[in-house]
Short mmCIF file of C-alpha atoms and ligand atoms in Angstrom, two decimals:
data_model
loop_
_atom_site.label_atom_id
_atom_site.label_comp_id
_atom_site.label_asym_id
_atom_site.label_seq_id
_atom_site.Cartn_x
_atom_site.Cartn_y
_atom_site.Cartn_z
CA MET A 184 64.75 51.14 -118.86
CA THR A 185 67.44 48.70 -119.94
CA GLN A 186 66.83 45.36 -121.82
CA ALA A 187 67.51 43.68 -118.19
CA GLN A 188 64.63 45.52 -116.68
CA THR A 189 62.26 44.66 -119.43
CA GLY A 190 63.33 41.13 -120.03
CA SER A 191 63.45 41.79 -123.65
CA THR A 192 66.26 41.08 -125.85
CA ALA A 193 65.55 44.25 -128.13
CA PRO A 194 68.17 47.14 -127.65
CA LEU A 195 65.26 49.59 -126.89
CA LYS A 196 61.58 49.52 -126.19
CA ILE A 197 59.88 52.41 -127.95
CA ALA A 198 56.44 53.86 -127.63
CA ILE A 199 54.92 55.66 -130.57
CA ALA A 200 52.03 58.22 -130.21
CA GLY A 201 50.01 58.28 -133.48
CA GLY A 202 49.66 55.52 -135.88
CA SER A 203 49.36 57.45 -139.26
CA ILE A 204 52.09 57.91 -141.87
CA ALA A 205 54.84 59.25 -139.56
CA GLY A 206 53.93 56.86 -136.73
CA LEU A 207 53.84 53.81 -138.94
CA CYS A 208 57.09 54.80 -140.89
CA ALA A 209 58.74 55.21 -137.47
CA GLY A 210 57.39 51.87 -136.05
CA ILE A 211 58.45 49.96 -139.39
CA ALA A 212 62.07 51.66 -139.25
CA LEU A 213 62.58 51.12 -135.63
CA ARG A 214 61.54 47.37 -135.71
CA GLY A 215 63.92 47.04 -138.59
CA VAL A 216 66.91 47.82 -136.58
CA GLY A 217 65.71 45.54 -133.60
CA CYS A 218 63.83 47.69 -131.26
CA ASP A 219 60.78 46.63 -129.61
CA VAL A 220 57.99 49.13 -130.77
CA ASP A 221 54.39 49.78 -129.91
CA ILE A 222 52.01 52.27 -131.46
CA PHE A 223 49.19 54.06 -129.74
CA GLU A 224 46.63 55.29 -132.08
CA VAL A 225 43.64 57.32 -130.59
CA ASN A 226 41.30 56.34 -133.68
CA ALA A 227 39.55 53.47 -132.57
CA ASN A 228 37.91 52.84 -136.08
CA SER A 229 39.54 51.52 -139.25
CA MET A 230 41.37 54.61 -140.86
CA HIS A 231 40.87 53.00 -144.17
CA GLY A 232 38.90 54.84 -146.76
CA ARG A 233 40.05 58.22 -145.42
CA GLY A 234 42.14 61.04 -147.07
CA ALA A 235 42.85 61.95 -150.61
CA GLY A 236 45.86 62.26 -152.95
CA ILE A 237 49.56 62.43 -152.13
CA VAL A 238 52.47 62.89 -154.67
CA VAL A 239 54.90 59.90 -154.05
CA GLN A 240 58.44 60.76 -153.16
CA ASP A 241 61.50 58.60 -152.92
CA ASP A 242 61.83 58.76 -149.10
CA LEU A 243 58.67 57.04 -148.75
CA ILE A 244 59.20 54.34 -151.28
CA ASN A 245 62.68 53.90 -150.07
CA LEU A 246 61.63 53.12 -146.56
CA MET A 247 58.81 50.67 -147.82
CA LYS A 248 61.44 48.98 -149.98
CA ALA A 249 64.14 48.65 -147.36
CA HIS A 250 61.58 46.97 -144.79
CA GLY A 251 59.77 44.81 -147.40
CA THR A 252 56.03 46.23 -147.13
CA PRO A 253 53.81 45.18 -149.95
CA PRO A 254 54.27 47.31 -153.07
CA LEU A 255 52.55 50.87 -152.93
CA PRO A 256 49.56 51.18 -155.14
CA ILE A 257 50.34 54.15 -157.45
CA THR A 258 49.14 55.95 -160.54
CA THR A 259 51.39 57.88 -162.99
CA CYS A 260 51.34 60.62 -165.21
CA SER A 261 53.56 61.58 -168.23
CA HIS A 262 52.90 65.35 -168.74
CA ARG A 263 51.92 68.49 -166.93
CA LEU A 264 48.93 70.43 -168.56
CA PHE A 265 48.56 74.19 -167.90
CA LEU A 266 45.27 75.89 -168.49
CA GLU A 267 44.04 79.29 -168.08
CA PRO A 268 40.46 80.15 -167.48
CA ASP A 269 39.83 81.54 -170.86
CA ASP A 270 41.57 78.87 -172.97
CA ALA A 271 39.33 77.63 -175.65
CA PHE A 272 38.38 74.09 -176.02
CA ASN A 273 36.39 71.92 -178.04
CA ALA A 274 33.48 70.61 -175.82
CA THR A 275 32.48 67.98 -178.15
CA ASP A 276 35.89 66.56 -178.98
CA ASN A 277 35.94 63.66 -176.24
CA LEU A 278 39.33 62.31 -177.60
CA ASP A 279 41.84 64.73 -176.56
CA PRO A 280 40.91 68.43 -176.44
CA TYR A 281 44.33 69.45 -174.84
CA ASN A 282 46.95 68.01 -176.97
CA ILE A 283 47.97 71.34 -177.87
CA PRO A 284 51.74 72.49 -178.22
CA GLY A 285 52.27 75.15 -175.35
CA LYS A 286 50.04 73.57 -173.03
CA LEU A 287 51.43 70.19 -172.33
CA ALA A 288 55.16 69.73 -170.79
CA PRO A 289 56.56 66.35 -170.44
CA MET A 290 56.99 65.67 -166.85
CA PRO A 291 56.67 61.93 -165.38
CA GLN A 292 55.37 61.81 -161.91
CA ARG A 293 53.69 59.19 -159.51
CA PHE A 294 50.82 59.55 -157.36
CA THR A 295 49.07 57.57 -154.64
CA SER A 296 46.41 58.18 -151.95
CA TRP A 297 46.48 58.66 -148.11
CA GLU A 298 44.59 55.34 -147.81
CA ALA A 299 47.01 53.46 -150.22
CA ILE A 300 50.04 54.80 -148.12
CA TYR A 301 48.32 53.84 -144.74
CA GLN A 302 47.24 50.48 -146.19
CA THR A 303 50.69 49.44 -147.31
CA LEU A 304 52.35 50.77 -144.03
CA ARG A 305 50.01 49.14 -141.93
CA ALA A 306 50.56 45.68 -143.71
CA GLY A 307 54.21 46.11 -142.79
CA PHE A 308 53.65 46.59 -138.92
CA PRO A 309 52.18 43.60 -136.81
CA ASP A 310 48.67 43.97 -135.42
CA GLU A 311 49.72 42.94 -132.00
CA HIS A 312 51.79 45.95 -131.43
CA TYR A 313 49.26 48.61 -133.04
CA HIS A 314 46.86 49.62 -130.43
CA SER A 315 43.91 51.29 -131.85
CA GLY A 316 41.67 53.39 -129.70
CA CYS A 317 44.54 54.17 -127.19
CA ARG A 318 44.89 57.89 -126.67
CA VAL A 319 48.25 58.91 -125.04
CA THR A 320 47.15 61.42 -122.56
CA GLY A 321 50.71 62.48 -121.07
CA PHE A 322 53.93 61.18 -119.96
CA ARG A 323 56.80 61.77 -117.52
CA GLN A 324 60.52 61.04 -117.83
CA ASP A 325 63.31 60.24 -115.71
CA ASN A 326 66.96 59.15 -116.33
CA ASP A 327 66.06 55.66 -117.49
CA GLY A 328 63.18 55.99 -119.65
CA VAL A 329 59.50 57.36 -120.21
CA THR A 330 56.15 56.55 -118.61
CA LEU A 331 53.29 57.27 -120.90
CA THR A 332 49.60 57.30 -119.48
CA LEU A 333 46.81 56.04 -121.66
CA ASN A 334 43.18 57.14 -121.95
CA GLU A 335 42.03 54.12 -119.67
CA GLY A 336 44.42 55.18 -117.00
CA SER A 337 47.06 52.55 -117.68
CA GLU A 338 50.79 53.19 -117.89
CA VAL A 339 53.39 51.99 -120.15
CA ARG A 340 57.24 52.14 -119.70
CA SER A 341 59.49 52.62 -122.51
CA ASP A 342 62.98 53.69 -123.34
CA LEU A 343 61.88 56.45 -125.77
CA LEU A 344 58.72 58.08 -126.79
CA VAL A 345 58.14 59.18 -130.44
CA ALA A 346 55.34 61.81 -130.64
CA ALA A 347 53.99 61.35 -134.25
CA ASP A 348 50.52 62.76 -133.35
CA GLY A 349 49.95 65.29 -136.01
CA LEU A 350 49.75 68.93 -136.63
CA ARG A 351 47.76 69.53 -133.51
CA SER A 352 50.06 67.32 -131.36
CA PRO A 353 48.87 67.10 -127.84
CA LEU A 354 52.42 65.97 -126.80
CA ARG A 355 54.15 68.94 -128.40
CA GLN A 356 51.49 71.26 -126.47
CA GLN A 357 52.87 69.52 -123.44
CA LEU A 358 56.55 70.32 -124.43
CA LEU A 359 56.20 73.51 -126.33
CA PRO A 360 52.79 75.07 -125.34
CA GLU A 361 53.82 78.18 -127.30
CA VAL A 362 53.98 76.57 -130.72
CA GLU A 363 50.63 76.71 -132.41
CA PRO A 364 49.64 76.15 -136.05
CA GLN A 365 49.68 79.33 -137.82
CA TYR A 366 47.02 80.15 -140.39
CA ALA A 367 48.99 81.14 -143.64
CA GLY A 368 46.19 83.25 -145.25
CA TYR A 369 44.67 80.57 -147.63
CA LEU A 370 42.96 77.30 -147.59
CA ALA A 371 42.64 74.25 -149.74
CA TRP A 372 39.29 73.21 -151.23
CA ARG A 373 39.61 69.43 -152.11
CA GLY A 374 37.86 66.79 -153.52
CA THR A 375 37.81 63.45 -155.29
CA LEU A 376 35.61 62.22 -158.20
CA ASP A 377 35.29 58.49 -159.04
CA GLU A 378 36.70 57.87 -162.69
CA SER A 379 33.52 56.18 -163.27
CA ARG A 380 31.43 59.19 -162.67
CA ALA A 381 33.62 61.58 -164.61
CA SER A 382 32.52 62.68 -168.13
CA ALA A 383 34.40 61.59 -171.13
CA ARG A 384 35.80 65.05 -171.80
CA LEU A 385 37.29 65.28 -168.23
CA LEU A 386 38.87 61.80 -168.58
CA ALA A 387 40.18 62.79 -172.07
CA ALA A 388 41.74 65.86 -170.81
CA PHE A 389 43.00 64.92 -167.29
CA ARG A 390 44.19 61.18 -168.10
CA ASN A 391 47.77 60.85 -167.96
CA ARG A 392 48.36 64.28 -166.91
CA PHE A 393 48.95 66.47 -163.70
CA ALA A 394 46.82 69.43 -164.73
CA PHE A 395 47.06 72.97 -163.34
CA CYS A 396 44.86 76.25 -163.92
CA SER A 397 44.99 79.54 -162.32
CA ALA A 398 41.83 81.18 -160.90
CA ARG A 399 40.76 84.44 -162.26
CA SER A 400 40.96 86.17 -158.70
CA GLY A 401 44.29 84.42 -157.84
CA GLY A 402 45.28 81.04 -156.52
CA HIS A 403 45.06 77.99 -158.63
CA ILE A 404 43.59 74.61 -158.85
CA LEU A 405 45.29 71.31 -159.80
CA ASN A 406 44.29 67.70 -160.42
CA TYR A 407 45.85 64.50 -160.78
CA LEU A 408 44.52 60.76 -160.84
CA ILE A 409 44.92 58.72 -157.71
CA PRO A 410 44.21 55.04 -156.61
CA GLY A 411 40.36 54.56 -155.93
CA PRO A 412 38.66 53.49 -152.75
CA GLY A 413 40.46 50.34 -151.54
CA ALA A 414 43.73 51.76 -153.19
CA VAL A 415 42.79 50.19 -156.55
CA THR A 416 44.73 51.51 -159.60
CA GLU A 417 42.94 49.72 -162.45
CA PRO A 418 41.79 52.26 -165.11
CA GLY A 419 38.13 53.03 -164.42
CA ASP A 420 38.34 52.42 -160.67
CA ARG A 421 40.85 55.33 -159.80
CA GLN A 422 39.71 58.79 -158.83
CA LEU A 423 40.41 62.44 -160.06
CA ASN A 424 41.88 64.19 -157.14
CA TRP A 425 41.64 68.07 -157.04
CA VAL A 426 43.13 70.69 -154.91
CA TRP A 427 42.02 74.49 -155.24
CA TYR A 428 44.08 77.03 -153.09
CA VAL A 429 41.96 80.05 -152.26
CA LYS A 430 43.16 83.25 -150.43
CA VAL A 431 40.62 83.87 -147.48
CA PRO A 432 41.87 86.39 -144.80
CA ALA A 433 41.63 85.22 -141.29
CA GLY A 434 38.15 86.49 -139.55
CA PRO A 435 34.64 86.17 -140.17
CA GLU A 436 34.81 84.62 -143.51
CA LEU A 437 37.32 81.89 -142.61
CA GLU A 438 35.42 81.09 -139.34
CA HIS A 439 32.13 80.82 -141.68
CA LEU A 440 33.92 78.27 -144.07
CA LEU A 441 35.25 76.25 -141.21
CA THR A 442 31.55 75.94 -139.78
CA ASP A 443 30.29 72.54 -140.55
CA ARG A 444 26.88 71.44 -141.40
CA ASP A 445 26.16 70.70 -137.86
CA GLY A 446 26.96 74.25 -136.90
CA ARG A 447 30.11 73.10 -135.30
CA LYS A 448 33.20 75.51 -135.68
CA ARG A 449 36.25 73.60 -136.50
CA ASP A 450 39.87 74.84 -136.25
CA LEU A 451 41.71 73.44 -139.24
CA SER A 452 39.50 71.44 -141.65
CA VAL A 453 35.89 70.37 -142.65
CA PRO A 454 35.79 66.75 -143.66
CA ALA A 455 34.07 65.39 -146.56
CA GLY A 456 30.28 65.17 -145.84
CA LYS A 457 30.55 67.89 -143.42
CA VAL A 458 30.39 70.92 -145.54
CA PRO A 459 27.06 72.64 -145.46
CA ASP A 460 25.07 72.48 -148.56
CA GLN A 461 25.07 76.30 -149.06
CA THR A 462 28.90 76.61 -148.69
CA ARG A 463 29.17 73.77 -151.14
CA ASN A 464 26.97 75.56 -153.65
CA HIS A 465 28.80 78.75 -153.25
CA LEU A 466 32.00 76.81 -154.26
CA TYR A 467 30.32 75.54 -157.27
CA GLU A 468 29.19 78.99 -158.22
CA ARG A 469 32.69 80.22 -157.63
CA ALA A 470 34.15 77.61 -159.82
CA ARG A 471 31.77 78.47 -162.65
CA ARG A 472 33.02 82.17 -162.51
CA GLU A 473 36.83 81.65 -161.64
CA LEU A 474 37.99 78.55 -163.43
CA HIS A 475 38.44 76.85 -166.82
CA PRO A 476 34.97 75.21 -167.83
CA LEU A 477 36.99 71.72 -167.40
CA PHE A 478 37.80 72.47 -163.98
CA ALA A 479 34.75 74.07 -163.04
CA GLU A 480 33.01 70.90 -164.15
CA LEU A 481 35.46 68.68 -162.03
CA VAL A 482 34.50 70.74 -158.93
CA GLN A 483 30.77 70.86 -159.69
CA ALA A 484 30.86 66.98 -160.29
CA THR A 485 32.40 66.45 -156.76
CA GLU A 486 29.44 65.74 -154.40
CA GLN A 487 31.36 66.06 -151.14
CA PRO A 488 34.17 68.39 -151.32
CA PHE A 489 36.15 69.03 -148.17
CA LEU A 490 38.16 71.95 -146.86
CA GLN A 491 41.70 72.51 -145.18
CA SER A 492 43.21 75.51 -143.92
CA ILE A 493 46.98 75.89 -144.69
CA VAL A 494 48.99 76.30 -141.51
CA ASP A 495 52.50 76.49 -140.49
CA VAL A 496 54.17 74.49 -137.64
CA VAL A 497 57.82 75.14 -136.81
CA VAL A 498 59.28 73.99 -133.79
CA PRO A 499 62.65 75.24 -132.22
CA GLN A 500 63.65 71.71 -131.17
CA MET A 501 62.60 68.09 -131.79
CA VAL A 502 64.29 66.36 -128.91
CA PHE A 503 63.33 66.57 -125.38
CA ASP A 504 65.62 63.94 -123.61
CA ARG A 505 63.89 60.72 -124.12
CA VAL A 506 60.89 62.32 -126.15
CA CYS A 507 61.11 63.25 -129.92
CA LEU A 508 58.74 64.92 -132.27
CA ILE A 509 58.27 63.64 -135.87
CA GLY A 510 56.29 64.29 -139.02
CA ASP A 511 53.48 66.87 -138.78
CA ALA A 512 53.95 67.19 -135.11
CA ALA A 513 57.27 68.79 -135.62
CA PHE A 514 56.83 70.72 -138.81
CA GLY A 515 53.58 71.34 -140.48
CA ILE A 516 54.85 71.66 -144.17
CA ARG A 517 52.61 73.51 -146.72
CA PRO A 518 51.18 70.89 -149.53
CA HIS A 519 52.88 72.74 -152.26
CA THR A 520 56.25 70.89 -151.34
CA ALA A 521 54.50 67.69 -151.78
CA ALA A 522 56.68 66.56 -149.02
CA ALA A 523 54.85 66.13 -145.63
CA ALA A 524 54.33 62.30 -145.98
CA ALA A 525 58.01 62.01 -147.17
CA LYS A 526 59.31 64.19 -144.48
CA GLY A 527 57.61 61.67 -142.04
CA ALA A 528 59.23 58.79 -143.60
CA ALA A 529 62.60 60.50 -143.81
CA ASP A 530 62.37 61.58 -139.93
CA ALA A 531 61.61 57.80 -139.18
CA ALA A 532 64.44 56.15 -141.25
CA ALA A 533 67.05 58.85 -139.89
CA LEU A 534 65.96 58.17 -136.30
CA ALA A 535 66.40 54.45 -136.81
CA ARG A 536 69.73 54.82 -138.61
CA GLN A 537 71.06 57.06 -135.77
CA LEU A 538 70.11 54.83 -132.86
CA GLN A 539 71.61 51.83 -134.54
CA ALA A 540 74.85 53.71 -135.51
CA MET A 541 75.27 55.32 -131.93
CA GLY A 542 74.87 51.72 -130.27
CA TYR A 543 71.21 52.56 -129.17
CA GLU A 544 72.61 55.12 -126.84
CA PRO A 545 69.34 57.56 -127.06
CA GLY A 546 71.21 60.70 -125.88
CA ALA A 547 73.79 60.75 -128.50
CA ALA A 548 71.67 59.50 -131.19
CA LEU A 549 68.78 61.78 -130.56
CA GLU A 550 71.21 64.84 -130.48
CA ARG A 551 72.74 64.00 -133.95
CA TRP A 552 69.29 63.13 -135.35
CA GLN A 553 67.89 66.43 -134.28
CA THR A 554 70.66 68.73 -135.79
CA HIS A 555 69.98 67.17 -139.38
CA GLN A 556 66.21 66.97 -139.06
CA LEU A 557 65.62 70.40 -137.69
CA GLU A 558 67.51 71.72 -140.80
CA ILE A 559 65.43 69.76 -143.38
CA GLY A 560 62.34 70.79 -141.67
CA ARG A 561 63.28 74.56 -141.86
CA GLN A 562 64.27 74.22 -145.35
CA LEU A 563 60.89 72.66 -146.34
CA HIS A 564 59.07 75.24 -144.43
CA ARG A 565 60.83 77.78 -146.36
CA GLN A 566 60.08 76.58 -149.62
CA GLY A 567 56.71 76.07 -148.71
CA VAL A 568 56.16 79.86 -147.67
CA ASP A 569 57.86 80.91 -150.90
CA LEU A 570 55.53 78.66 -153.17
CA GLY A 571 52.50 80.19 -151.05
CA ARG A 572 53.44 83.73 -151.84
CA ARG A 573 52.16 83.05 -155.42
CA ILE A 574 48.82 82.35 -153.88
CA THR A 575 48.55 85.09 -151.25
CA GLY A 576 50.33 87.77 -153.72
CA ASP A 577 52.46 88.70 -150.72
C1 LIG B 170 42.77 60.19 -141.62
C2 LIG B 170 44.04 61.07 -142.37
C3 LIG B 170 43.85 61.31 -143.73
C4 LIG B 170 44.82 62.35 -144.36
N1 LIG B 170 44.71 62.38 -145.58
C5 LIG B 170 45.49 63.18 -146.31
C6 LIG B 170 45.71 63.50 -147.70
O1 LIG B 170 44.63 62.97 -148.30
N2 LIG B 170 46.62 64.21 -148.31
C7 LIG B 170 47.61 64.63 -147.69
O2 LIG B 170 48.51 65.35 -148.21
N3 LIG B 170 47.63 64.42 -146.29
C8 LIG B 170 46.85 63.80 -145.64
N4 LIG B 170 46.70 63.54 -144.18
C9 LIG B 170 48.05 64.18 -143.51
C10 LIG B 170 49.28 63.46 -143.72
O3 LIG B 170 48.98 62.10 -143.24
C11 LIG B 170 50.17 64.12 -143.08
O4 LIG B 170 50.58 65.49 -143.44
C12 LIG B 170 51.68 63.50 -143.40
O5 LIG B 170 51.66 62.32 -143.85
C13 LIG B 170 52.39 63.47 -141.80
O6 LIG B 170 51.71 62.65 -141.07
P1 LIG B 170 51.81 62.50 -139.45
O7 LIG B 170 51.67 60.94 -139.23
O8 LIG B 170 52.93 63.27 -138.94
O9 LIG B 170 50.62 63.09 -139.00
P2 LIG B 170 48.75 62.77 -139.12
O10 LIG B 170 48.72 62.06 -140.30
O11 LIG B 170 48.16 64.04 -138.68
O12 LIG B 170 48.72 61.60 -137.95
C14 LIG B 170 48.61 61.92 -136.51
C15 LIG B 170 48.17 60.72 -135.90
O13 LIG B 170 48.01 60.80 -134.45
C16 LIG B 170 46.95 60.25 -133.78
N5 LIG B 170 46.93 61.16 -132.52
C17 LIG B 170 46.68 62.46 -132.40
N6 LIG B 170 46.65 62.57 -130.84
C18 LIG B 170 46.96 61.49 -130.58
C19 LIG B 170 47.01 60.80 -129.04
N7 LIG B 170 46.99 61.86 -128.03
N8 LIG B 170 47.20 59.66 -128.78
C20 LIG B 170 47.48 58.76 -129.82
N9 LIG B 170 47.20 59.22 -131.28
C21 LIG B 170 47.00 60.36 -131.36
C22 LIG B 170 46.03 60.94 -135.01
O14 LIG B 170 44.68 60.21 -134.78
C23 LIG B 170 46.55 60.72 -136.16
O15 LIG B 170 46.28 59.33 -136.81
C24 LIG B 170 45.76 62.85 -143.55
C25 LIG B 170 46.10 62.48 -142.12
C26 LIG B 170 44.94 61.80 -141.46
C27 LIG B 170 45.08 61.44 -139.96
#
């Protein structure tokens, strides 16, 4: 469809399936180069208040700055702290039990929360073009453009369709049915604890630090401070955010862990509030056996831990004529790379740059974009697999 056909003065009309991080980054970047963009997000309810911690990377910040979004709420640390389960500590010293040479290494870092990113990006994209509660159910394309079908049966015509519909991407399933998320052999227990509910000794040990501890039977746990609910960053209102990687073979044990408190078997994750009490109590007990007492306390103080299985998604191509896959829909990158959100932003920024550079000629622009982004995705995948070997011991 050309601008003449739509009556629009924009060089391209673009539809985006999925309004999370990658979809919003694409929406903002593509509007930034003059395109007419609509985002269709299946979730009907506000996505505020969901998700947990994310390490901040430059690609995301650069995109936000380039397009004038509000500043991203962030927390920072100055040091990394490395603990072992048997490290001694003074349980009564609330000041700083871990200011010990050899345990601390200077390493400034920035953190944020999924909610803070979502809120910041959402503020940078106009409400009238963000369509909540709209499931993209399919598409067909011809030489001139793409026709999307939406859940209520309506159709939307655009020049390009950007699939930013996540790890399980229904649009990818239509294009590459053979690509499925592959379980990596371990999962992440995760949780957040309000700073106001943490003991003085937890705050003393974890404040201003990105802390790590190995577990006795393999794997490790980490913790950093993130903005609290509502993306607030004031001390006292933030949250401790922990991630514990645990090796669990595919099979009955994994299936049991992925069964929620209503008895529903989930395929990738069990959200906060849905973990059965018995499973949660086993986690608490395991934390006591496996972790340093401070990390055990942190896990046990978390009322609603949640679970994510670690999976890989790798696509052989990202472009299908006038449809492209971005973010997790294209590459499910392991969390150790701390790169999934930034990769969504990088895919989006590069797409906008190429379209503008190639005079908004989709064929040529998407071809160049794919060559570069495929290589980045493959590199991050390899990096994640290498880091994951330390957990699985393979
Ligand atoms: C609610 C939520 C919380 C998250 N929390 C964290 C976190 O705390 N830490 C972390 O590291 N990562 C988190 N993630 C994942 C993180 O957002 C991604 O790994 C990364 O940022 C890349 O995102 P993405 O936009 O490609 O995929 P996703 O974030 O998975 O987004 C895909 C979006 O597509 C929508 N969608 C799916 N199918 C359709 C369809 N047919 N039609 C329309 N829309 C559709 C989904 O509802 C979703 O909003 C979270 C994702 C979500 C959705």
